[in-house]
Coordinates of N, CA, C and O in Angstrom, one line a residue:
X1 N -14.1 -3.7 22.9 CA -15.2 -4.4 23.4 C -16.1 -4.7 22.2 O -16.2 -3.9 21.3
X2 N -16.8 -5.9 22.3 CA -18.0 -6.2 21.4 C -18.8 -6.6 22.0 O -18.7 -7.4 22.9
X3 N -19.9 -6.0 21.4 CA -21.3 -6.0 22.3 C -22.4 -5.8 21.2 O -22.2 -5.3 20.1
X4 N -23.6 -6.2 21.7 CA -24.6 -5.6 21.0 C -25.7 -5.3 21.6 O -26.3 -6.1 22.2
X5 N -26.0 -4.0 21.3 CA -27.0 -2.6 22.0 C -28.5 -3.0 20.9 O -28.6 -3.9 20.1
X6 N -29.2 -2.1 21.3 CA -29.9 -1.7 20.5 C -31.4 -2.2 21.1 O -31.5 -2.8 22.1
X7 N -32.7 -1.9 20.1 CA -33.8 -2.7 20.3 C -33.6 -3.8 19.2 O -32.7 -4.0 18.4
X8 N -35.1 -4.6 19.3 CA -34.7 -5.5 17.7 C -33.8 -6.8 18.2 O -33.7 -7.4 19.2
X9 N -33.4 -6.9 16.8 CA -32.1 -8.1 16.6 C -31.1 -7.4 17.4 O -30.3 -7.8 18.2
X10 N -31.2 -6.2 17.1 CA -29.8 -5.8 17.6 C -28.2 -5.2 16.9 O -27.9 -5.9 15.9
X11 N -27.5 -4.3 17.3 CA -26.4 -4.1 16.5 C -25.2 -4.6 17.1 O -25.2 -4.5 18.3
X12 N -23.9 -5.4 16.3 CA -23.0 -5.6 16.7 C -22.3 -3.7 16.8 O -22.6 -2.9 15.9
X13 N -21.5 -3.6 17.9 CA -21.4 -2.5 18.3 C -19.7 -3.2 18.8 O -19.6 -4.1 19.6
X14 N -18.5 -2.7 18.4 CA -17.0 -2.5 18.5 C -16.6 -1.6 19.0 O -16.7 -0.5 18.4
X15 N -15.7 -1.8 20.5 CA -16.0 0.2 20.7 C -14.6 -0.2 21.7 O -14.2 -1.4 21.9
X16 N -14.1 1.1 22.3 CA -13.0 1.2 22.6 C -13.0 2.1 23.8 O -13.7 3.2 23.8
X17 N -12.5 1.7 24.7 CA -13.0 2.2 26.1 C -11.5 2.7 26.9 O -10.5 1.9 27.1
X18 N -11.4 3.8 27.3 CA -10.4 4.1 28.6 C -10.9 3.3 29.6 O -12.0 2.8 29.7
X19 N -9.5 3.1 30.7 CA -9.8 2.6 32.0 C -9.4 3.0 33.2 O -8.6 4.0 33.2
X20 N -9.7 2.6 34.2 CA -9.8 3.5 35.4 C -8.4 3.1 36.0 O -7.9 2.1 35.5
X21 N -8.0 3.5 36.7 CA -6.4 3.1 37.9 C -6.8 1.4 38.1 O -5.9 0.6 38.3
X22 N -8.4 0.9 37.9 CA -8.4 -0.8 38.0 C -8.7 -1.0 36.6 O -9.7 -0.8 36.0
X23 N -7.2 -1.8 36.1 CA -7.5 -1.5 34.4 C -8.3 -2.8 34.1 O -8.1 -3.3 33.0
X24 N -9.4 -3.6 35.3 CA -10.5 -3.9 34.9 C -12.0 -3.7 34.8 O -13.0 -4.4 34.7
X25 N -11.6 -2.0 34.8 CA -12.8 -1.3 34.6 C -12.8 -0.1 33.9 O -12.4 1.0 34.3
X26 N -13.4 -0.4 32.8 CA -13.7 0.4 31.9 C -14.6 1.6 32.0 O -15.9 1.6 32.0
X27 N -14.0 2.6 32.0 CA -14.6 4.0 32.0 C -15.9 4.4 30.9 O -15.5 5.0 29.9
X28 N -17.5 3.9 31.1 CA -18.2 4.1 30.4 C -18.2 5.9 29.3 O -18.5 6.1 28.1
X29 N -17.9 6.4 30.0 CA -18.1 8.1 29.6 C -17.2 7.9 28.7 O -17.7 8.4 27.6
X30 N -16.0 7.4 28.4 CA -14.7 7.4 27.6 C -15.2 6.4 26.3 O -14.3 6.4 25.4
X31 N -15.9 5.9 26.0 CA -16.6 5.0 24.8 C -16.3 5.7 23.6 O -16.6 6.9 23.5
X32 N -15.4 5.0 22.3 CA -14.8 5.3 21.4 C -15.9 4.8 20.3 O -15.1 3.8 20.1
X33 N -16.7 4.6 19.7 CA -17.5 3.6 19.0 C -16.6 3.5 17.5 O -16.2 4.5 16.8
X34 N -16.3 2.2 17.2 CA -15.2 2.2 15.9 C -15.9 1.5 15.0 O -15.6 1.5 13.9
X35 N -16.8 0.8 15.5 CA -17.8 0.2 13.9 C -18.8 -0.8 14.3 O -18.7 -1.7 15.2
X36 N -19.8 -0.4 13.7 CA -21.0 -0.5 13.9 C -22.0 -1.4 12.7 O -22.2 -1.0 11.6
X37 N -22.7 -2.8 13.4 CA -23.2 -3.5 12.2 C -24.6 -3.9 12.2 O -24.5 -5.1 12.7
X38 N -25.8 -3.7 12.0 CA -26.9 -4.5 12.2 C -27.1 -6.0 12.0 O -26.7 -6.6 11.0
X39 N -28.0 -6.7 13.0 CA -27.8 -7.7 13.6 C -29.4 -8.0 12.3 O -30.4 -7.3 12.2
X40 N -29.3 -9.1 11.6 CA -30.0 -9.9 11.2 C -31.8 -10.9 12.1 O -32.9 -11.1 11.7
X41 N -30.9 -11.3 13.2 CA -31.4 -12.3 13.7 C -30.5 -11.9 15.4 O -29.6 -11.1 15.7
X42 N -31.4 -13.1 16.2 CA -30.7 -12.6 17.4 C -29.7 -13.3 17.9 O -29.1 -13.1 19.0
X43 N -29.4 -14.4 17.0 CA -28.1 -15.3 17.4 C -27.4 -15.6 16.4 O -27.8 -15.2 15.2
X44 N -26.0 -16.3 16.6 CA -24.9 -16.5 15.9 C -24.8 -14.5 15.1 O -25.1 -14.1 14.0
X45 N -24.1 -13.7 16.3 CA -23.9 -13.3 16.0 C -22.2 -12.6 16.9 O -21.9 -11.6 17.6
X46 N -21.6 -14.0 16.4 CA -20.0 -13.8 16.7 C -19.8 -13.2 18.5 O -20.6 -13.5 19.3
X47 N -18.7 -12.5 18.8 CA -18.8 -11.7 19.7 C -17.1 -11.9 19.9 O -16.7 -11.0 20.7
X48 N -16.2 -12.8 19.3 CA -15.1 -12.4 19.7 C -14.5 -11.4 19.2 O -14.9 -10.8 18.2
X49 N -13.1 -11.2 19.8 CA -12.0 -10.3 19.1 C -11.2 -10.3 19.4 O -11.1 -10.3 20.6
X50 N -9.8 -10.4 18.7 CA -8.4 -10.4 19.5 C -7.8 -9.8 18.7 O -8.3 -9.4 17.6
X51 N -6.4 -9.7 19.3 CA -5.3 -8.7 18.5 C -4.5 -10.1 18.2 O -4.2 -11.1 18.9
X52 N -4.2 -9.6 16.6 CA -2.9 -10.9 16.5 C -2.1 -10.2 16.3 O -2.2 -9.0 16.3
X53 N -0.5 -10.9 15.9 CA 0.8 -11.2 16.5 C 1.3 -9.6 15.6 O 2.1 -8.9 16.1
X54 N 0.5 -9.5 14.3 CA 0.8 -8.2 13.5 C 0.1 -7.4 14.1 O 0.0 -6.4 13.3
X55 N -0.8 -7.2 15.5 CA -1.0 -5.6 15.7 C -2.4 -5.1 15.4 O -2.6 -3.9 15.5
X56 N -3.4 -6.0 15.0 CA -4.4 -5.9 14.2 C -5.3 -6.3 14.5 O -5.1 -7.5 14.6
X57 N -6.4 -6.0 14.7 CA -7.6 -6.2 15.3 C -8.7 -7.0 14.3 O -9.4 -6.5 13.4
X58 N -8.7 -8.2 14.7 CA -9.9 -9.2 14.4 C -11.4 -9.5 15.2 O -11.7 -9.9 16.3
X59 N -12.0 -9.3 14.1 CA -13.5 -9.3 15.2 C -14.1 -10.2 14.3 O -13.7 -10.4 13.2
X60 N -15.3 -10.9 15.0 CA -15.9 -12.2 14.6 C -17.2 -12.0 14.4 O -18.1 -12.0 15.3
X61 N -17.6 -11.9 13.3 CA -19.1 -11.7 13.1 C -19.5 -13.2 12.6 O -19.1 -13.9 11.8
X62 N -20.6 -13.3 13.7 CA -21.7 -14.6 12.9 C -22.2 -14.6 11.6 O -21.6 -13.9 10.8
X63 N -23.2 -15.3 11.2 CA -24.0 -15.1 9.8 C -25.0 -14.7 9.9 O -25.8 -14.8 9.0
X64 N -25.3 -14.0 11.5 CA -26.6 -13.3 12.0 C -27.9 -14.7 11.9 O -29.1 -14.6 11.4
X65 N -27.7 -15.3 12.2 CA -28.8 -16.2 12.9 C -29.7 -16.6 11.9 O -29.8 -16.1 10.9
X66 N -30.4 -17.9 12.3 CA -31.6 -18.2 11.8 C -30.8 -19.5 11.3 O -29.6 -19.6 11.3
X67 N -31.8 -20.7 10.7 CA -31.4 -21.9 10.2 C -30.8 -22.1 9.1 O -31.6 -22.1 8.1
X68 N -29.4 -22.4 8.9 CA -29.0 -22.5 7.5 C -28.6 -21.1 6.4 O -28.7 -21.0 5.2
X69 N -28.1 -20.0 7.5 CA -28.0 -19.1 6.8 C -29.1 -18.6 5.9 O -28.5 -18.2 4.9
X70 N -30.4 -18.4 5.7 CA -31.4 -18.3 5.0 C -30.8 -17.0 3.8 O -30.7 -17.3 2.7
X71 N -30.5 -16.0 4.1 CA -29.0 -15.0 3.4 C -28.0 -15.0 2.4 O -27.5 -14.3 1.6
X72 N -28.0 -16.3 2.8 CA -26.7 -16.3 2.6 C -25.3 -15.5 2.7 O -24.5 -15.3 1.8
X73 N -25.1 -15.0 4.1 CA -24.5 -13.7 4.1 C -23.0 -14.2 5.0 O -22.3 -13.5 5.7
X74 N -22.9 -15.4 4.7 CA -21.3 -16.1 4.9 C -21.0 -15.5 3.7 O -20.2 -14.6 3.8
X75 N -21.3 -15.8 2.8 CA -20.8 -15.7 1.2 C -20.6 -14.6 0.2 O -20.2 -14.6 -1.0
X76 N -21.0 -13.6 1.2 CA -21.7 -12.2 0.6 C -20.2 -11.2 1.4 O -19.8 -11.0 2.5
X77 N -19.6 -11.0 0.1 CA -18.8 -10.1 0.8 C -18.9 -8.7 0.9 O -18.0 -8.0 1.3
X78 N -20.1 -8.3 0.3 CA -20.8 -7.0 0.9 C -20.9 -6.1 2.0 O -20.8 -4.8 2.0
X79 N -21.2 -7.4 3.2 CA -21.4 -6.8 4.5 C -20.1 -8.0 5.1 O -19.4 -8.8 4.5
X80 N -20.1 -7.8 6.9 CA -19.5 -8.6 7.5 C -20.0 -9.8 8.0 O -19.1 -10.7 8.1
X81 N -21.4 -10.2 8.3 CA -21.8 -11.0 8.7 C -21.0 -12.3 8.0 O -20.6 -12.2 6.8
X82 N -20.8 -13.7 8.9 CA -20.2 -14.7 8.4 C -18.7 -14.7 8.5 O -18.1 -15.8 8.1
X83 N -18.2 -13.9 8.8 CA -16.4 -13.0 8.5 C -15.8 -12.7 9.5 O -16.3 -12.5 10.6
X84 N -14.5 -12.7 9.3 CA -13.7 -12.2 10.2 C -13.4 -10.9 9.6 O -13.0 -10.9 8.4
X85 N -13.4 -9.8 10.4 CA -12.8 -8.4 9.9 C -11.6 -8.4 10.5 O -11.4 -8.9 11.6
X86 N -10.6 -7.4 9.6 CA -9.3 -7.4 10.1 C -8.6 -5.5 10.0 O -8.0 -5.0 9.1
X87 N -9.1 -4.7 11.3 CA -8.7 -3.3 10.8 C -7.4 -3.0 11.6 O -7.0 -3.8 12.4
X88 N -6.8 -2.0 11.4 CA -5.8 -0.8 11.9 C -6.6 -0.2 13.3 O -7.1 0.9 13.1
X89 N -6.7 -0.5 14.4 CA -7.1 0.6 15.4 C -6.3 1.4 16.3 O -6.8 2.1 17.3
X90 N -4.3 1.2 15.6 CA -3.8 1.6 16.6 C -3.5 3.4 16.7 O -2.6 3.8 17.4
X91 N -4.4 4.4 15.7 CA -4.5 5.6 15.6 C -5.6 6.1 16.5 O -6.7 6.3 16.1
X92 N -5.3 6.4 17.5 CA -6.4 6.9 18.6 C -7.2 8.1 18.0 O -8.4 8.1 18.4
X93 N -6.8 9.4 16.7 CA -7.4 9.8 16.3 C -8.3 9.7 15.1 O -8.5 10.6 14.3
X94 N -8.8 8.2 15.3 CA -9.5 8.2 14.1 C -9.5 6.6 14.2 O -8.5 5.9 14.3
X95 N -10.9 6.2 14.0 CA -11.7 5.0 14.3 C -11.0 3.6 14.3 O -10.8 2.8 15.3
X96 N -10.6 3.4 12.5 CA -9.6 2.2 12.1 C -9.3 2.8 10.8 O -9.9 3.8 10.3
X97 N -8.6 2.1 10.5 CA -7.8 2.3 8.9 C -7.8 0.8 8.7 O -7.9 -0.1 9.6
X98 N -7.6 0.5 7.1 CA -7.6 -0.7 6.9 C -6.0 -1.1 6.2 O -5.6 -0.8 5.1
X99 N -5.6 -1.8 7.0 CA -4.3 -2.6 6.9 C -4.0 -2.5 5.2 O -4.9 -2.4 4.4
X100 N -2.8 -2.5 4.8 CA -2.5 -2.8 3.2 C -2.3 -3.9 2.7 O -2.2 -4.0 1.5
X101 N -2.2 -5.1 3.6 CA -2.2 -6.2 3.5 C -3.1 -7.2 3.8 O -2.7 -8.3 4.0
X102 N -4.7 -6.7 3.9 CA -5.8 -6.9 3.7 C -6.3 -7.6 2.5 O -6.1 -6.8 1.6
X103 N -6.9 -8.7 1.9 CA -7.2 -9.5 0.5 C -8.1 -8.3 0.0 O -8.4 -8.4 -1.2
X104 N -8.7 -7.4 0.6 CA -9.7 -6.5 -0.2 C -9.4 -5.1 -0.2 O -10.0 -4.3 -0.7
X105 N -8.0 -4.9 0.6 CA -8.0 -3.7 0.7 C -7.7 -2.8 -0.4 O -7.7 -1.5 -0.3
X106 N -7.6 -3.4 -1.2 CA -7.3 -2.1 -2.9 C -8.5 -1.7 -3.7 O -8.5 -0.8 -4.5
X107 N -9.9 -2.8 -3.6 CA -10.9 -2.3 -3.8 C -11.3 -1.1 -4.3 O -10.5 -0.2 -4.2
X108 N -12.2 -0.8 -4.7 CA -12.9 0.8 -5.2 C -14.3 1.0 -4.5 O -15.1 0.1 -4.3
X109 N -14.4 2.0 -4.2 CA -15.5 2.4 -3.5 C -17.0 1.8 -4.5 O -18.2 1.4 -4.3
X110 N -16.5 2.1 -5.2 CA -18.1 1.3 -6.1 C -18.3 -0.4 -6.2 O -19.1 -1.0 -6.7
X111 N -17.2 -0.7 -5.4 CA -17.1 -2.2 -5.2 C -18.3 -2.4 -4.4 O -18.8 -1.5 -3.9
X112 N -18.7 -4.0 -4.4 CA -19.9 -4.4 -3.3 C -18.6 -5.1 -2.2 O -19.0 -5.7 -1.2
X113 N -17.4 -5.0 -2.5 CA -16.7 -5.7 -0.9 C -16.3 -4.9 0.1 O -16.3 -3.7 0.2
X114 N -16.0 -5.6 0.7 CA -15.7 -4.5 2.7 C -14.4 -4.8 2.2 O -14.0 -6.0 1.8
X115 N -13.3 -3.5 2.3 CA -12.1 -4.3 2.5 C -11.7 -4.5 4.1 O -10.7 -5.2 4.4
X116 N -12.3 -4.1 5.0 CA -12.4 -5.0 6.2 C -12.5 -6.4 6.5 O -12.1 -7.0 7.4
X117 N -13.2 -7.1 5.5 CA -12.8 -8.6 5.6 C -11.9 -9.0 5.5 O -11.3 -8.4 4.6
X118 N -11.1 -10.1 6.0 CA -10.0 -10.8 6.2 C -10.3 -12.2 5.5 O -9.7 -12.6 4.5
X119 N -11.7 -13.1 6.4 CA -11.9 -14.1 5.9 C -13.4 -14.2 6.1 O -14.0 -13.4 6.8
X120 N -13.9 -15.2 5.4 CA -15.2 -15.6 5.3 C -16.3 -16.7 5.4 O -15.9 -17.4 6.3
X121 N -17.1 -17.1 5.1 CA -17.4 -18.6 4.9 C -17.9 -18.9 6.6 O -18.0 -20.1 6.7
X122 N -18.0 -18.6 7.1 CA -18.2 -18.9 8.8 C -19.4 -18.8 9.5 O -20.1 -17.8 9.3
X123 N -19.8 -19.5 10.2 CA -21.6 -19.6 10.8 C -21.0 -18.9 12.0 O -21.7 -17.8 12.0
X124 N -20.4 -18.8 12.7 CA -20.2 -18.0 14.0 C -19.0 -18.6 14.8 O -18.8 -19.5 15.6
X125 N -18.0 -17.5 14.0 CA -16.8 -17.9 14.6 C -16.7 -17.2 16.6 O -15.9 -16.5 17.1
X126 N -17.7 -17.7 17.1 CA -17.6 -17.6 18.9 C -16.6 -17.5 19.3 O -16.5 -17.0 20.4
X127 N -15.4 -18.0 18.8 CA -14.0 -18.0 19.7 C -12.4 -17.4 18.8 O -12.8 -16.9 17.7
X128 N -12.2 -17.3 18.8 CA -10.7 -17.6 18.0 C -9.6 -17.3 18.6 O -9.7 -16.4 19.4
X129 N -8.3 -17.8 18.5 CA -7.1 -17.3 19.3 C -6.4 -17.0 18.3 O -6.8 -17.0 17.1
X130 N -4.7 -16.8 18.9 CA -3.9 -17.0 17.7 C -2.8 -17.8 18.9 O -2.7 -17.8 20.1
X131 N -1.9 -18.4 17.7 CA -0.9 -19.2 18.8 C 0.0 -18.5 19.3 O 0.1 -17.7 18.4
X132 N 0.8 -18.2 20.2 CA 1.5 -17.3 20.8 C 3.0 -17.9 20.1 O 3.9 -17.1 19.9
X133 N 3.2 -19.1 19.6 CA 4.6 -19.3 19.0 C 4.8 -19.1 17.9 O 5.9 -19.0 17.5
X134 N 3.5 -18.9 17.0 CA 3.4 -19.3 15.3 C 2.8 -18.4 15.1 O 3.5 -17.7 14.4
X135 N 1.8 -17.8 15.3 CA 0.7 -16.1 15.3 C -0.4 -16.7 14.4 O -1.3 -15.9 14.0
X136 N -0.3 -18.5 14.0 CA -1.3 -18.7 13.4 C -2.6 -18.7 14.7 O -2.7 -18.5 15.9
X137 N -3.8 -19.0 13.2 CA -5.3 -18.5 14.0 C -5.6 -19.7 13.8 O -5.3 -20.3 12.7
X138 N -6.7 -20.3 15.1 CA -7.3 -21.0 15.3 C -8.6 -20.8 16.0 O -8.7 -20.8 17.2
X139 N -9.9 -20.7 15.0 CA -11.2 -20.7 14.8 C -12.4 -21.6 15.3 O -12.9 -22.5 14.5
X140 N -12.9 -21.5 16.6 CA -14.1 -22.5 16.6 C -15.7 -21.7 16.2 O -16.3 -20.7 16.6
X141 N -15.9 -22.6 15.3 CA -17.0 -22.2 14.6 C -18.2 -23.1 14.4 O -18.1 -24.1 13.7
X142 N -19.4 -22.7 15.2 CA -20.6 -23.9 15.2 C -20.9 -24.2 13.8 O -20.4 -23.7 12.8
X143 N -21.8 -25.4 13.9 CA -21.8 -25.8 12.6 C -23.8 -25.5 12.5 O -24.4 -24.5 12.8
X144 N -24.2 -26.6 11.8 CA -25.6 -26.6 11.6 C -26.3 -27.5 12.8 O -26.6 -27.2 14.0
X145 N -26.5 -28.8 12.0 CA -26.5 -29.5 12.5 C -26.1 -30.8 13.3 O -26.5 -31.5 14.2
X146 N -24.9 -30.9 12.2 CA -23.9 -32.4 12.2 C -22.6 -32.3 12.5 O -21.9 -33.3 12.9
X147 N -22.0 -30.9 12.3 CA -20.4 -30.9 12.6 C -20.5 -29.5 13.4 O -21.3 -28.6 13.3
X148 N -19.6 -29.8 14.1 CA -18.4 -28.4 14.7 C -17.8 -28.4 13.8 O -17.9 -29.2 12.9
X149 N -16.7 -26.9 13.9 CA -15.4 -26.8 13.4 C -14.7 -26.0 14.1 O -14.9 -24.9 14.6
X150 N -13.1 -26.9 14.2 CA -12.2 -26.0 14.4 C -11.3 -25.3 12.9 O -11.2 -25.9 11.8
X151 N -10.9 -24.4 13.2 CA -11.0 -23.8 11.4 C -9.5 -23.4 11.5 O -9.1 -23.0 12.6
X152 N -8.7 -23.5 10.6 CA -7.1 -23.1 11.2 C -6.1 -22.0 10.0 O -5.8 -22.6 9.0
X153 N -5.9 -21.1 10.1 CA -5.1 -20.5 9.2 C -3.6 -19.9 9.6 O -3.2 -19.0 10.4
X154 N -2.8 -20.7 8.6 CA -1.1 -20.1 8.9 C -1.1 -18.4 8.6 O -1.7 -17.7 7.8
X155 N 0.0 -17.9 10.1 CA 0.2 -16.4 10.2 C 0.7 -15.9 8.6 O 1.4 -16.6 7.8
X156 N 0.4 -14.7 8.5 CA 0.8 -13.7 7.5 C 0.5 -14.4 6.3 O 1.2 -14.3 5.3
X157 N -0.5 -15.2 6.3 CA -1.1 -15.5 4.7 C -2.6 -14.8 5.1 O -3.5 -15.0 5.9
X158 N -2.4 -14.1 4.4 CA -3.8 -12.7 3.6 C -4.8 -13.1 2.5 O -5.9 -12.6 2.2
X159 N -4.2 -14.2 2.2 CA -4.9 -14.5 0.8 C -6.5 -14.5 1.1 O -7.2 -14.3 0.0
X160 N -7.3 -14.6 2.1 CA -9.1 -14.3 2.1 C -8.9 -15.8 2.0 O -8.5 -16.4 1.0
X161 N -9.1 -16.3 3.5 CA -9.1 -17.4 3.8 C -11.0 -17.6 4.0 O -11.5 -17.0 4.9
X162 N -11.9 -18.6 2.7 CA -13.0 -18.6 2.9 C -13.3 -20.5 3.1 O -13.0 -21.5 2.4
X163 N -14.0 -20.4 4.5 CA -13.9 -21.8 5.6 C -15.4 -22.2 5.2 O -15.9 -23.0 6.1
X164 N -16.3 -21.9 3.9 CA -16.9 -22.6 3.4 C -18.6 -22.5 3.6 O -19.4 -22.7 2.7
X165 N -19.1 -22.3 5.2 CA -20.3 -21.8 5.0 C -21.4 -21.0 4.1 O -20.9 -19.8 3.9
X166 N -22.1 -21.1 3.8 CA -23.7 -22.2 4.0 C -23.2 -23.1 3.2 O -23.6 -24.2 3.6
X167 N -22.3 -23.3 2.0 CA -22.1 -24.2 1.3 C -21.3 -25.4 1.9 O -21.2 -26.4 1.2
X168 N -20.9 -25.4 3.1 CA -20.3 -26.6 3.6 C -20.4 -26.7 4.8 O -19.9 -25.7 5.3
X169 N -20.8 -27.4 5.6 CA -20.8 -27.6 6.9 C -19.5 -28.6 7.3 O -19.5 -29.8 7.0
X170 N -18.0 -27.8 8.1 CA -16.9 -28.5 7.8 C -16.9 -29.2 6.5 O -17.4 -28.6 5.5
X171 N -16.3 -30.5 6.3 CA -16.0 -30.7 4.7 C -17.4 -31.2 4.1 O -17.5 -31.4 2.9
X172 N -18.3 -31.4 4.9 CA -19.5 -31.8 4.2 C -20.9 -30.7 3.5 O -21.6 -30.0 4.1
X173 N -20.9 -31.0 2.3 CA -21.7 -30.3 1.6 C -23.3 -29.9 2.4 O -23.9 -30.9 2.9
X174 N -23.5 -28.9 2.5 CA -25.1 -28.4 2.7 C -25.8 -28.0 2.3 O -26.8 -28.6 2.3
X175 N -25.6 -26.3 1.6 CA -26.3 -25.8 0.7 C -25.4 -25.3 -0.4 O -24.8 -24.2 -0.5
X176 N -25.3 -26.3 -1.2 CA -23.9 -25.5 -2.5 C -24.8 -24.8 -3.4 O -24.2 -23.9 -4.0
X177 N -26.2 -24.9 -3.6 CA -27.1 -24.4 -4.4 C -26.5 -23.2 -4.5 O -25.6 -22.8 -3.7
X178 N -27.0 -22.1 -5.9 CA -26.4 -21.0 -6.0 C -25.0 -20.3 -5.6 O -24.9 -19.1 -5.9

């Protein structure tokens, strides 16, 4: 589940729930909490997640809100905001692990990257699937003020697929400054 708790802006909150004999209902007492992000602003701040075709858990963080990314925190691969994260959740004893086939996952702890990111560049990827024939992903992601986007990446390419936000709104330039 993704949700966000809190007072404030609020935290994106990813958590993992047993269910009852109606496996459309989730046993609150059983709440796994697997990662946890403060919320910038109170919109564009993602909310999907799916499992793709490798097993692996994608979640959709916005760029936490406000006009134009003011942050710049599409670009920032510090935190998640702007990004798609991509973890390991299928070890029940123990939160996530990060995939080895992750673009950040070899990193060093003294790094400023998450190797939880997958991809980047994104105002609020709200949706995404993956195709059930091909395992590619397909991304709808608001724009500013002039474009949508649908955003598309072929399965098992890792390479840190970055879809260009604040610096692009789809192919058109916005804020390339800095």
């Amino acid at each position: 589940v993704n949700y966000i708790f809190g007072s404030g802006n609020g935290n994106t909150r990813i958590s993992r729930f047993q269910v009852s004999s109606d496996p459309n209902i989730a046993l609150d007492t059983t709440e796994q909490v697997i990662y946890t992000w403060p919320q910038p602003y109170s919109n564009h701040n993602g909310g999907d997640l799916d499992f793709g075709a490798d097993g692996y858990l994608y979640v959709g963080f916005g760029d936490g809100g406000s006009a134009g990314d003011p942050g710049g925190l599409a670009q920032d691969l510090s935190q998640p905001m702007g990004d798609i994260i991509r973890i390991d959740v299928s070890d029940p004893d123990t939160t996530y692990t990060i995939p080895a086939t992750n673009p950040f996952a070899n990193v060093t702890a003294s790094s400023d990257t998450l190797p939880e990111i997958w991809a980047s560049g994104l105002r609020n990827p709200y949706r995404f699937g993956f195709d059930a024939l091909t395992g590619d992903i397909w991304i709808g992601d608001v724009g500013q003020n002039a474009y949508e986007e649908v955003d598309f990446w072929p399965a098992g390419d890792n390479t840190h697929p970055n879809f260009g936000w604040r610096c692009y709104e789809g192919l058109h330039p916005y804020n390339t400054g800095g």
